[in-house]
Tab-separated table of C-alpha atoms in Angstrom:
chain	number	residue	atom	x	y	z
A	1	MET	CA	23.101	19.511	0.363
A	2	GLY	CA	19.545	19.460	-0.970
A	3	ILE	CA	18.410	19.330	-4.594
A	4	LYS	CA	15.387	20.687	-6.445
A	5	GLU	CA	12.328	18.472	-6.892
A	6	ASP	CA	12.794	18.315	-10.672
A	7	THR	CA	16.373	17.098	-10.203
A	8	TRP	CA	15.115	14.488	-7.745
A	9	LYS	CA	12.487	13.291	-10.238
A	10	ASN	CA	15.013	13.181	-13.087
A	11	ARG	CA	17.381	11.060	-11.019
A	12	ILE	CA	14.619	8.577	-10.202
A	13	ALA	CA	13.551	8.508	-13.872
A	14	GLU	CA	16.978	7.033	-14.678
A	15	ARG	CA	16.388	4.126	-12.286
A	16	SER	CA	14.036	1.209	-12.944
A	17	ASP	CA	14.105	0.175	-9.274
A	18	LEU	CA	12.916	3.481	-7.776
A	19	SER	CA	9.655	5.434	-7.722
A	20	THR	CA	8.424	8.938	-6.939
A	21	CYS	CA	5.280	7.459	-5.341
A	22	VAL	CA	4.249	5.200	-2.481
A	23	VAL	CA	1.486	2.596	-2.783
A	24	HIS	CA	-1.089	1.413	-0.255
A	25	LEU	CA	-2.526	-1.984	-1.188
A	26	THR	CA	-5.854	-2.945	0.336
A	27	ARG	CA	-7.696	-6.229	0.751
A	28	VAL	CA	-11.223	-7.574	1.010
A	29	GLU	CA	-11.818	-9.185	4.374
A	30	ASN	CA	-13.535	-12.575	4.421
A	31	ASN	CA	-17.189	-11.625	4.264
A	32	LYS	CA	-19.892	-14.227	3.641
A	33	ASN	CA	-22.300	-11.465	2.629
A	34	VAL	CA	-20.082	-10.435	-0.283
A	35	LYS	CA	-20.961	-12.692	-3.204
A	36	ASP	CA	-18.882	-10.902	-5.859
A	37	GLU	CA	-15.375	-10.321	-4.514
A	38	LYS	CA	-14.296	-8.482	-7.662
A	39	LEU	CA	-17.173	-6.057	-7.382
A	40	SER	CA	-16.524	-5.650	-3.657
A	41	LEU	CA	-12.937	-4.608	-4.430
A	42	ALA	CA	-14.185	-1.848	-6.714
A	43	ILE	CA	-16.739	-0.770	-4.117
A	44	LEU	CA	-14.089	-0.844	-1.390
A	45	LEU	CA	-11.883	1.524	-3.382
A	46	ILE	CA	-14.822	3.838	-4.022
A	47	LYS	CA	-15.603	3.803	-0.288
A	48	ILE	CA	-12.004	4.789	0.454
A	49	LEU	CA	-12.315	7.640	-2.040
A	50	ASN	CA	-15.684	8.682	-0.603
A	51	ASP	CA	-14.215	8.758	2.906
A	52	ARG	CA	-11.033	10.508	1.701
A	53	LYS	CA	-9.337	8.281	4.243
A	54	ILE	CA	-7.361	5.039	4.603
A	55	ILE	CA	-8.029	3.334	7.931
A	56	ALA	CA	-4.896	2.535	9.940
A	57	SER	CA	-3.997	-1.031	10.931
A	58	THR	CA	-3.281	-2.119	14.504
A	59	THR	CA	-1.319	-4.890	16.177
A	60	THR	CA	-4.452	-7.035	15.877
A	61	SER	CA	-5.492	-6.223	12.302
A	62	GLY	CA	-1.997	-5.830	10.867
A	63	PHE	CA	1.643	-6.109	11.818
A	64	ILE	CA	2.028	-2.878	13.770
A	65	VAL	CA	4.299	-2.661	16.810
A	66	GLY	CA	3.122	-0.539	19.730
A	67	LYS	CA	-0.137	1.225	20.510
A	68	THR	CA	-0.232	3.654	17.571
A	69	PRO	CA	-2.167	2.382	14.519
A	70	ALA	CA	-0.525	3.030	11.157
A	71	VAL	CA	-1.227	2.963	7.416
A	72	CYS	CA	1.282	0.964	5.374
A	73	PHE	CA	2.738	1.884	1.983
A	74	GLN	CA	5.276	0.317	-0.355
A	75	ASP	CA	8.029	2.429	-1.895
A	76	ALA	CA	8.566	0.615	-5.190
A	77	PRO	CA	7.906	1.096	-8.926
A	78	LEU	CA	4.712	-0.444	-10.290
A	79	THR	CA	6.633	-3.374	-11.774
A	80	GLY	CA	7.907	-4.203	-8.291
A	81	ILE	CA	4.436	-3.743	-6.786
A	82	ALA	CA	3.013	-6.133	-9.399
A	83	GLN	CA	5.679	-8.727	-8.569
A	84	ASN	CA	4.921	-8.450	-4.844
A	85	ILE	CA	1.203	-8.939	-5.535
A	86	LEU	CA	1.806	-11.994	-7.730
A	87	TYR	CA	4.086	-13.567	-5.139
A	88	GLU	CA	1.524	-13.048	-2.364
A	89	GLN	CA	-1.120	-14.732	-4.541
A	90	LYS	CA	1.137	-17.726	-5.223
A	91	TYR	CA	2.115	-17.996	-1.561
A	92	LYS	CA	-1.551	-17.982	-0.505
A	93	LYS	CA	-2.333	-20.829	-2.925
A	94	GLN	CA	0.558	-22.858	-1.532
A	95	ASN	CA	-0.327	-21.962	2.068
A	96	PRO	CA	-4.157	-21.730	2.282
A	97	ASP	CA	-4.131	-21.016	6.026
A	98	SER	CA	-1.828	-18.016	5.704
A	99	LYS	CA	-3.151	-14.506	6.298
A	100	VAL	CA	-4.157	-12.463	3.250
A	101	ARG	CA	-1.922	-9.393	3.455
A	102	TYR	CA	-3.342	-7.535	0.454
A	103	ASN	CA	-5.157	-7.949	-2.855
A	104	GLY	CA	-4.031	-6.389	-6.124
A	105	ALA	CA	-5.883	-3.117	-5.610
A	106	GLY	CA	-4.969	0.070	-3.841
A	107	VAL	CA	-4.175	3.761	-3.906
A	108	MET	CA	-0.905	5.474	-4.837
A	109	PHE	CA	0.314	8.929	-3.806
A	110	PRO	CA	3.299	11.130	-4.695
A	111	LYS	CA	6.033	10.511	-2.143
A	112	PRO	CA	6.489	14.220	-1.250
A	113	TYR	CA	2.733	14.467	-0.574
A	114	ALA	CA	2.776	11.440	1.743
A	115	PHE	CA	5.908	12.752	3.471
A	116	GLU	CA	4.342	16.152	4.140
A	117	LYS	CA	1.357	14.421	5.724
A	118	GLY	CA	3.638	12.522	8.108
A	119	ALA	CA	4.446	9.238	6.346
A	120	ARG	CA	7.990	7.964	6.952
A	121	PRO	CA	10.189	5.001	5.979
A	122	VAL	CA	10.036	2.182	8.509
A	123	VAL	CA	12.977	0.919	10.565
A	124	TYR	CA	13.942	-2.644	9.641
A	125	GLU	CA	15.509	-4.108	12.770
A	126	PRO	CA	14.864	-6.916	15.269
A	127	THR	CA	11.954	-5.601	17.312
A	128	THR	CA	13.699	-5.846	20.680
A	129	ALA	CA	16.714	-3.925	19.362
A	130	ALA	CA	14.559	-1.287	17.644
A	131	LYS	CA	12.678	-0.605	20.877
A	132	LYS	CA	15.990	0.336	22.494
A	133	ILE	CA	16.635	2.897	19.750
A	134	LEU	CA	13.222	4.480	19.198
A	135	PRO	CA	10.916	6.155	21.742
A	136	GLU	CA	7.639	4.333	22.353
A	137	SER	CA	5.793	7.000	20.363
A	138	GLU	CA	7.729	5.843	17.264
A	139	TYR	CA	7.209	2.083	17.656
A	140	TRP	CA	4.750	2.176	14.730
A	141	ARG	CA	7.796	2.523	12.448
A	142	ILE	CA	9.308	-0.811	13.527
A	143	VAL	CA	9.244	-3.771	11.135
A	144	ASN	CA	10.843	-6.921	12.513
A	145	LEU	CA	13.891	-8.236	10.628
A	146	GLU	CA	15.537	-11.576	11.418
A	147	LEU	CA	18.080	-13.204	9.113
A	148	GLY	CA	20.143	-15.003	11.748
A	149	LYS	CA	17.929	-18.080	12.068
A	150	THR	CA	17.946	-20.116	8.851
A	151	ASP	CA	14.694	-21.885	9.753
A	152	ASN	CA	12.826	-18.714	10.696
A	153	PHE	CA	13.724	-15.836	8.355
A	154	ILE	CA	11.658	-12.674	8.775
A	155	ASP	CA	12.356	-10.238	5.960
A	156	TRP	CA	9.944	-7.691	4.454
A	157	THR	CA	12.597	-5.359	3.080
A	158	HIS	CA	11.436	-6.056	-0.490
A	159	GLU	CA	8.413	-3.857	0.261
A	160	ARG	CA	10.560	-0.826	1.182
A	161	GLU	CA	7.762	0.075	3.527
A	162	TRP	CA	6.639	3.521	4.628
A	163	ARG	CA	4.046	4.089	7.339
A	164	HIS	CA	1.785	6.901	8.454
A	165	PRO	CA	0.673	7.076	12.109
A	166	GLN	CA	-3.112	6.947	12.520
A	167	ASP	CA	-5.559	7.142	9.586
A	168	PHE	CA	-4.311	8.691	6.346
A	169	ASN	CA	-6.588	11.505	5.158
A	170	PHE	CA	-6.014	12.566	1.566
A	171	ASP	CA	-7.142	14.772	-1.311
A	172	ILE	CA	-8.757	13.061	-4.317
A	173	GLU	CA	-6.603	15.096	-6.698
A	174	GLU	CA	-3.430	13.531	-5.221
A	175	ALA	CA	-4.591	9.913	-5.500
A	176	ILE	CA	-3.993	7.300	-8.203
A	177	VAL	CA	-6.217	4.213	-8.079
A	178	LEU	CA	-4.714	0.781	-8.820
A	179	LEU	CA	-6.922	-2.080	-10.024
A	180	PRO	CA	-5.711	-5.670	-10.555
A	181	ASN	CA	-7.093	-6.250	-14.059
A	182	PHE	CA	-9.177	-4.757	-16.863
A	183	LYS	CA	-12.404	-6.347	-15.615
A	184	GLN	CA	-12.061	-4.617	-12.256
A	185	TYR	CA	-11.112	-1.395	-14.036
A	186	GLN	CA	-14.415	-1.636	-15.924
A	187	LEU	CA	-16.295	-2.360	-12.696
A	188	PHE	CA	-14.746	0.679	-11.031
A	189	MET	CA	-15.712	2.929	-13.938
A	190	LYS	CA	-19.215	1.441	-14.045
A	191	GLU	CA	-19.761	2.013	-10.322
A	192	CYS	CA	-18.509	5.602	-10.574
A	193	LYS	CA	-20.965	6.256	-13.390
A	194	LYS	CA	-23.789	4.491	-11.551
A	195	GLN	CA	-23.179	6.529	-8.395
A	196	LYS	CA	-22.600	9.731	-10.404
A	197	LEU	CA	-19.068	10.146	-9.048
A	198	ASP	CA	-16.511	12.233	-10.930
A	199	TYR	CA	-13.451	10.389	-9.620
A	200	PRO	CA	-12.140	9.328	-13.067
A	201	GLU	CA	-11.855	13.019	-13.982
A	202	ARG	CA	-10.435	14.206	-10.647
A	203	LEU	CA	-7.942	11.461	-9.808
A	204	LYS	CA	-4.316	11.706	-10.908
A	205	GLY	CA	-4.922	8.407	-12.677
A	206	VAL	CA	-6.543	4.958	-12.733
A	207	ILE	CA	-4.169	2.074	-13.522
A	208	ASN	CA	-4.843	-1.511	-14.598
A	209	MET	CA	-2.094	-3.460	-12.818
A	210	GLY	CA	-2.752	-6.473	-15.023
A	211	ALA	CA	-1.210	-4.558	-17.912
A	212	VAL	CA	1.882	-3.956	-15.770
A	213	ALA	CA	2.260	-7.538	-14.554
A	214	TYR	CA	1.686	-9.389	-17.823
């Protein structure tokens, strides 16, 4: 039996481990031409807003199974998102050769909005087993899970991932921008003013994740 959206929101409001939104975290690729990484993060977010689109990852650029590119989201409250970001930063420092999965900046959307556009929860399952369950057209939903080998655990369930097949086109009025600290928040606002962009007024919000994490 279904429930009304307000009832759904009220139930989630009583839980510190749930959220009504999904979050896409982005990253700055290694680029020798980018001298100011912090500024490039702000510019990258503005570019995403200008394009009204998040580019999907592939098997090569991300961790996508199958031929269909997909955009990844995390279904967690901002406190959980902040903890995931901090852990990734610590892990990178301890393992310099590891791949940068995301920086502490991104875009958040209401879960019903993402769902209506085609985003869905992933299927956590050993890849070979998942391929026997899902049709090839749904392989983009597979996230490998392996807890049977103590020396080779693969577990991303803490991200509670959702994915959207192909690029994710969105409306500015449904987006909330996440920035990793107050300095980058200031840079974002400065760039919007410099480029005469009205995003701060049109967005659902702009959040300094540093205030959430610390």
